[in-house]
Amino acid sequence: MTGFRSLSSGLRALRPAAFGADPGGERLERIRRSPHFADGVFQNPVSARIRPDGSMIEFAKVYFRKEERVHRTPVGTVPVHPTTFADLARPPAGGLRLTWMGHSSVLAEIDGHRVLFDPVWGDRCSPFDFAGPKRLHPVPLPLAALGPVDVVVISHDHYDHLDMPTIKALAGTDTVFAVPLGVGAHLERWGVPADRLRELDWHESTKVGGLRLTATPARHFCGRGLRNTQHTLWASWAVAGDEHRIYHSGDTGYFEGFAEIGAQHGPFDATMIQIGAYSEYWPDIHMTPEEGVRAHLDLQGDRADGVMLPIHWATFNLAPHPWVEPGEWTKDAAEEVGQAVAFPRPGEPFEPAGALPGEAWWRAVSGPIAHPWRRPRIVEGLAGTSKGDLDLAGER
């Protein structure tokens, strides 16, 4: 047995630091006691297939098809808003301001506190700096230029949401980290002191200053290494201050639990909703834009209230769809139900109670794209001809 332990220890020593650490000790015991842990793994609120549907060969054909790959990257430079430390140093007039930094990273300034969701400042969402999905645009400003952050919130441990270099940089500050159950093992390995961790199961809350942060259910999965044990939880988050409430979806497939989350923790002044990296090959674990708008309405009690900020798009190429499609589809879906949606450039601060950024900025750096979700329309002068699949960006 001594030889086996030596071999096992040697293999652990070879494990890349970016893989993080597996939960152990009291943390693992707490995981095993969770009502959401069964048969050796965390369970989704409703069943979800976490492996791609269908043939991987067929998926590879679609993903690497040359004529479609060209639509998955910009044709020009993505316009990044030149945010400065001075911009963020001025408090929001209405008490709530959001700054989308790209993908799912958002700085929320709420009732005098600063919350940073899923901060990813790395160039690639990958365990390696030489391979993996690379940014389509630079980060809007250096991490140090954000100024002090009261709490960093992590939705789950996938590389596009939990970035080791970013966490290591933040570990040297005084910020608190709110994470789903089990994720703390990664952060401790990267230098975050245990006393600055708030590790929560679904429906558990913690107080940081004047904020109440609650881990709420999501329909997704976890894992960073070669052996994904499903021993770290994934979550969405509800954050309540003295005057305002916000919600961050993390990654999730659509499920009916959004209405329950809204009833318990809403209504929300703003929601940050995942609307990108969807595919028919994994329909249960990411939402389409139409589902994202539906989720926002569920969270608001089926009312078109509050402001929706689309996240998880335009920064990394993670799915077969065109990179601008999530923005276009969200814009259409929201207009159909009268929902207010903010479309800031990466790094552009806005206040949900004020004027919302609404320009389709992505059209200037995108080629024409189809709109297959639109209802067929008749082209003037071509009676009987359906144009639904051929609508191009900017024509509506």
XYZ file of C-alpha atoms in Angstrom:
396
model
C 0.000 0.000 0.000
C 2.930 2.357 0.642
C 4.007 2.095 -2.976
C 0.460 2.810 -4.166
C 0.240 5.918 -1.982
C 3.579 7.143 -3.315
C 2.398 6.675 -6.887
C -0.879 8.442 -6.114
C 0.927 11.358 -4.462
C 3.264 11.608 -7.447
C 0.356 11.789 -9.869
C -1.271 14.522 -7.781
C 1.986 16.465 -7.863
C 1.915 16.333 -11.671
C -1.645 17.675 -11.784
C -1.682 21.171 -13.363
C -2.506 23.879 -10.833
C -5.274 25.146 -13.126
C -7.158 21.867 -12.572
C -7.699 23.033 -8.997
C -8.245 20.548 -6.189
C -10.765 17.861 -5.318
C -12.810 18.463 -2.166
C -11.725 16.494 0.859
C -12.074 16.294 4.624
C -14.953 18.214 6.199
C -15.726 19.883 2.851
C -16.339 16.471 1.266
C -18.418 15.365 4.239
C -20.555 18.466 3.860
C -21.008 17.688 0.163
C -22.157 14.170 0.997
C -24.723 15.565 3.432
C -26.196 17.912 0.814
C -29.798 17.131 -0.180
C -28.698 17.778 -3.767
C -25.992 15.093 -3.712
C -26.983 11.508 -4.510
C -25.392 8.423 -6.041
C -21.954 9.992 -5.638
C -22.627 13.169 -7.641
C -24.481 16.468 -7.438
C -27.916 16.295 -9.064
C -29.708 18.838 -11.255
C -33.086 20.269 -10.194
C -34.564 18.424 -13.190
C -32.876 15.790 -15.315
C -30.280 17.094 -17.748
C -28.008 15.449 -20.284
C -24.518 16.814 -19.700
C -22.901 14.919 -22.568
C -23.479 16.117 -26.168
C -26.504 14.570 -27.833
C -26.006 12.618 -31.023
C -22.847 11.680 -32.839
C -19.638 13.504 -31.923
C -18.532 12.941 -35.502
C -21.548 14.859 -36.761
C -20.921 17.614 -34.234
C -17.272 17.863 -35.310
C -18.363 18.166 -38.943
C -20.607 21.092 -38.045
C -18.140 22.765 -35.703
C -15.173 22.644 -38.065
C -17.040 23.301 -41.316
C -15.073 26.115 -42.961
C -18.035 28.077 -44.305
C -19.574 28.243 -40.800
C -16.394 28.854 -38.822
C -15.988 32.240 -40.487
C -19.224 33.430 -38.825
C -17.999 32.527 -35.346
C -15.482 35.382 -35.153
C -15.764 39.133 -35.782
C -14.767 40.587 -39.155
C -13.330 43.659 -37.421
C -12.278 44.897 -34.006
C -14.953 44.519 -31.329
C -15.678 47.974 -29.875
C -14.602 47.939 -26.239
C -15.741 50.861 -24.099
C -12.770 52.820 -22.679
C -13.831 52.545 -19.041
C -11.470 54.129 -16.522
C -10.957 53.889 -12.789
C -12.399 57.401 -12.532
C -15.625 56.269 -14.245
C -16.113 53.511 -11.702
C -15.031 55.667 -8.765
C -18.133 57.845 -9.157
C -21.025 56.196 -7.293
C -24.131 55.338 -9.350
C -26.776 58.046 -9.109
C -29.578 55.539 -8.588
C -27.706 53.123 -6.325
C -27.307 50.366 -8.931
C -24.867 50.164 -11.836
C -23.733 47.208 -13.939
C -20.584 46.952 -16.033
C -20.389 43.944 -18.342
C -16.732 43.033 -18.835
C -17.461 40.384 -21.468
C -18.764 36.811 -21.330
C -20.247 36.289 -17.832
C -18.017 38.760 -15.978
C -20.017 41.640 -14.500
C -19.158 44.289 -11.919
C -22.329 45.146 -10.005
C -22.349 48.250 -7.802
C -25.363 47.851 -5.575
C -26.385 49.995 -2.604
C -22.844 51.058 -1.797
C -21.254 47.630 -2.300
C -19.291 46.146 -5.202
C -19.862 42.597 -6.411
C -17.780 40.967 -9.157
C -19.437 38.003 -10.846
C -17.435 35.242 -12.600
C -14.296 37.336 -13.235
C -12.258 35.990 -16.153
C -9.378 38.257 -17.138
C -7.309 35.514 -18.800
C -6.655 35.448 -22.534
C -7.985 31.891 -22.886
C -10.640 29.924 -21.016
C -8.428 26.876 -20.707
C -6.028 25.210 -18.260
C -3.232 26.069 -20.701
C -1.989 29.415 -22.024
C -1.180 27.994 -25.463
C -4.466 26.268 -26.373
C -8.183 26.639 -25.900
C -10.802 29.261 -26.790
C -9.189 32.687 -27.064
C -10.760 36.071 -26.460
C -12.532 37.808 -29.325
C -11.885 41.149 -27.636
C -9.492 42.367 -24.932
C -10.590 42.908 -21.340
C -11.999 46.437 -21.057
C -9.609 47.483 -18.291
C -6.957 45.914 -16.045
C -8.218 44.006 -13.036
C -6.410 46.376 -10.672
C -8.264 49.318 -12.225
C -11.589 48.048 -10.887
C -10.770 49.334 -7.442
C -11.810 47.533 -4.240
C -14.337 44.707 -4.568
C -16.410 43.618 -1.552
C -17.301 40.155 -2.798
C -16.394 37.943 -5.755
C -19.181 35.552 -6.760
C -18.451 32.361 -8.711
C -21.250 30.420 -10.414
C -19.334 27.176 -11.090
C -15.876 25.845 -11.830
C -15.719 25.727 -15.642
C -12.771 27.581 -17.146
C -14.831 30.356 -18.719
C -16.214 31.240 -15.272
C -13.405 30.371 -12.869
C -10.026 31.607 -14.081
C -7.002 30.679 -11.972
C -4.797 33.713 -12.785
C -7.674 36.081 -12.028
C -8.439 34.363 -8.723
C -4.769 34.426 -7.738
C -4.666 38.167 -8.379
C -7.812 38.727 -6.321
C -6.534 36.474 -3.533
C -4.089 39.229 -2.646
C -6.904 41.677 -1.903
C -9.351 41.843 1.000
C -12.332 40.608 -0.996
C -14.636 37.822 0.179
C -15.427 34.946 -2.191
C -18.952 33.493 -2.393
C -18.887 30.137 -4.192
C -21.022 27.018 -4.608
C -20.357 24.035 -2.375
C -17.056 22.312 -3.197
C -15.598 25.124 -5.317
C -13.700 26.425 -2.315
C -11.198 23.583 -2.727
C -9.967 25.149 -5.976
C -9.667 28.605 -4.444
C -7.787 27.392 -1.389
C -5.241 25.675 -3.639
C -4.746 29.003 -5.442
C -4.085 30.962 -2.274
C -7.472 32.193 -1.050
C -7.560 31.982 2.778
C -10.319 29.750 4.150
C -11.657 32.579 6.325
C -12.470 34.614 3.214
C -14.596 31.859 1.666
C -18.390 31.657 1.873
C -19.214 28.234 0.428
C -22.936 27.645 -0.076
C -25.350 24.922 -1.062
C -28.496 25.859 -2.986
C -30.912 27.951 -0.897
C -28.202 28.925 1.581
C -27.373 32.597 2.134
C -24.521 34.669 3.493
C -24.210 38.309 4.507
C -21.358 40.475 3.254
C -21.648 44.001 4.555
C -25.168 45.149 3.748
C -25.701 42.498 1.045
C -27.440 39.158 1.296
C -26.164 36.630 -1.261
C -28.120 33.427 -1.908
C -27.003 30.453 -3.989
C -29.984 29.387 -6.087
C -30.467 26.334 -8.338
C -29.204 26.072 -11.900
C -29.331 23.287 -14.482
C -25.761 22.591 -15.478
C -22.694 20.566 -14.412
C -19.108 21.040 -13.237
C -15.532 19.882 -13.746
C -12.039 21.101 -14.608
C -9.699 18.096 -14.723
C -9.445 14.874 -16.677
C -11.481 13.109 -13.998
C -14.651 15.128 -13.398
C -16.076 13.740 -10.174
C -19.110 16.102 -10.109
C -18.204 16.956 -6.516
C -18.495 20.727 -6.989
C -21.866 22.399 -7.239
C -23.061 24.902 -9.849
C -25.413 27.763 -8.962
C -27.165 30.926 -9.962
C -27.119 33.822 -7.484
C -29.611 36.264 -6.004
C -28.118 39.358 -4.364
C -30.196 41.733 -2.256
C -29.114 45.106 -0.889
C -31.022 47.653 1.139
C -32.815 48.997 -1.934
C -32.053 46.792 -4.937
C -32.059 43.144 -5.997
C -30.131 41.510 -8.823
C -29.764 37.991 -10.235
C -26.930 36.247 -12.089
C -27.843 33.024 -13.881
C -24.386 31.508 -14.261
C -24.676 28.725 -16.833
C -27.990 26.912 -16.948
C -30.503 25.198 -19.114
C -34.072 26.405 -18.929
C -36.202 24.898 -16.157
C -39.349 25.834 -14.290
C -37.419 26.678 -11.138
C -36.842 30.256 -12.296
C -40.372 31.166 -11.236
C -39.733 29.801 -7.738
C -36.435 31.711 -7.479
C -38.214 34.908 -8.478
C -41.027 34.341 -5.994
C -38.555 33.811 -3.139
C -35.908 36.414 -3.964
C -37.335 38.820 -6.532
C -38.569 40.786 -8.241
C -35.205 41.945 -9.528
C -34.136 45.386 -10.682
C -31.798 43.647 -13.132
C -31.002 40.116 -14.209
C -27.832 38.872 -15.877
C -28.933 35.969 -18.066
C -26.899 33.434 -20.071
C -27.984 33.546 -23.723
C -24.929 32.224 -25.613
C -23.018 28.993 -26.347
C -26.236 27.031 -26.902
C -26.566 24.103 -29.291
C -28.967 21.358 -30.238
C -26.180 19.021 -29.107
C -26.533 20.181 -25.456
C -30.086 21.543 -25.097
C -30.389 20.916 -21.341
C -27.400 22.841 -19.975
C -27.388 26.186 -21.843
C -30.309 28.413 -22.805
C -31.119 29.827 -26.195
C -31.849 33.588 -26.263
C -35.573 32.879 -26.437
C -35.287 30.694 -23.338
C -33.184 33.363 -21.651
C -35.910 35.969 -22.141
C -38.445 33.457 -20.858
C -36.283 32.849 -17.782
C -36.167 36.596 -17.075
C -39.959 36.810 -17.304
C -40.317 33.805 -14.975
C -38.006 35.448 -12.459
C -40.174 38.587 -12.602
C -43.469 36.809 -12.033
C -44.267 36.636 -15.770
C -44.042 40.418 -16.083
C -41.771 42.376 -18.424
C -40.226 44.241 -15.487
C -36.689 45.172 -14.575
C -33.797 45.125 -17.032
C -32.198 42.070 -18.591
C -28.459 42.068 -19.315
C -27.476 39.278 -21.740
C -24.263 37.493 -20.699
C -22.152 34.530 -21.843
C -21.701 35.690 -25.421
C -19.439 37.745 -27.755
C -16.185 37.007 -25.902
C -15.294 33.337 -26.486
C -16.190 31.026 -29.361
C -17.736 28.055 -27.507
C -20.515 26.777 -29.795
C -21.376 26.307 -33.491
C -23.666 29.338 -33.785
C -22.462 32.668 -35.262
C -20.895 34.865 -32.606
C -23.471 37.647 -33.061
C -26.522 35.385 -33.162
C -27.205 35.540 -29.393
C -27.411 39.341 -29.526
C -29.666 39.397 -32.574
C -31.976 36.683 -31.259
C -32.215 38.234 -27.793
C -33.073 41.603 -29.330
C -35.902 40.035 -31.347
C -37.222 37.895 -28.476
C -37.260 40.836 -26.060
C -38.987 43.155 -28.526
C -41.766 40.620 -29.030
C -42.677 40.676 -25.332
C -41.805 44.304 -24.588
C -38.900 43.481 -22.293
C -36.198 46.092 -21.640
C -32.742 44.714 -22.476
C -29.373 46.426 -22.133
C -26.790 45.828 -24.866
C -23.653 47.560 -23.576
C -20.321 47.298 -25.296
C -17.851 45.346 -23.166
C -16.782 47.652 -20.356
C -19.660 50.131 -20.735
C -21.270 50.966 -17.361
C -25.010 51.606 -17.234
C -27.677 52.118 -14.610
C -30.821 49.990 -15.013
C -32.926 52.928 -13.789
C -31.432 55.243 -16.420
C -30.949 55.277 -20.176
C -30.095 51.795 -21.418
C -27.458 51.086 -24.071
C -29.482 49.626 -26.918
C -27.402 49.929 -30.071
C -26.659 46.672 -31.905
C -22.931 47.460 -31.846
C -21.960 43.998 -33.070
C -23.384 44.601 -36.551
C -20.479 46.883 -37.449
C -18.006 43.999 -37.017
C -20.132 41.136 -38.324
C -20.990 39.779 -41.704
C -24.667 39.211 -42.587
C -26.302 36.431 -40.615
C -29.513 34.485 -41.020
C -32.384 34.802 -38.563
C -33.953 31.315 -38.650
C -35.937 31.972 -35.430
C -38.048 34.656 -37.110
C -41.461 33.849 -38.479
C -41.497 33.632 -42.305
C -42.371 36.905 -43.992
C -43.365 37.740 -47.544
C -40.808 39.659 -49.580
C -42.380 42.632 -51.353
C -42.616 41.910 -55.054
C -42.031 38.176 -54.540
C -45.457 37.057 -53.424
C -45.480 33.594 -51.956
C -41.759 33.587 -51.273
C -40.749 33.009 -47.668
C -37.914 35.173 -46.473
C -37.910 34.121 -42.821
C -34.587 32.302 -42.896
C -32.904 34.997 -44.955
C -33.456 38.100 -42.802
C -30.089 39.756 -42.339
C -28.759 41.821 -39.457
C -30.089 45.346 -39.548
C -33.070 44.691 -41.840
C -35.696 44.482 -39.114
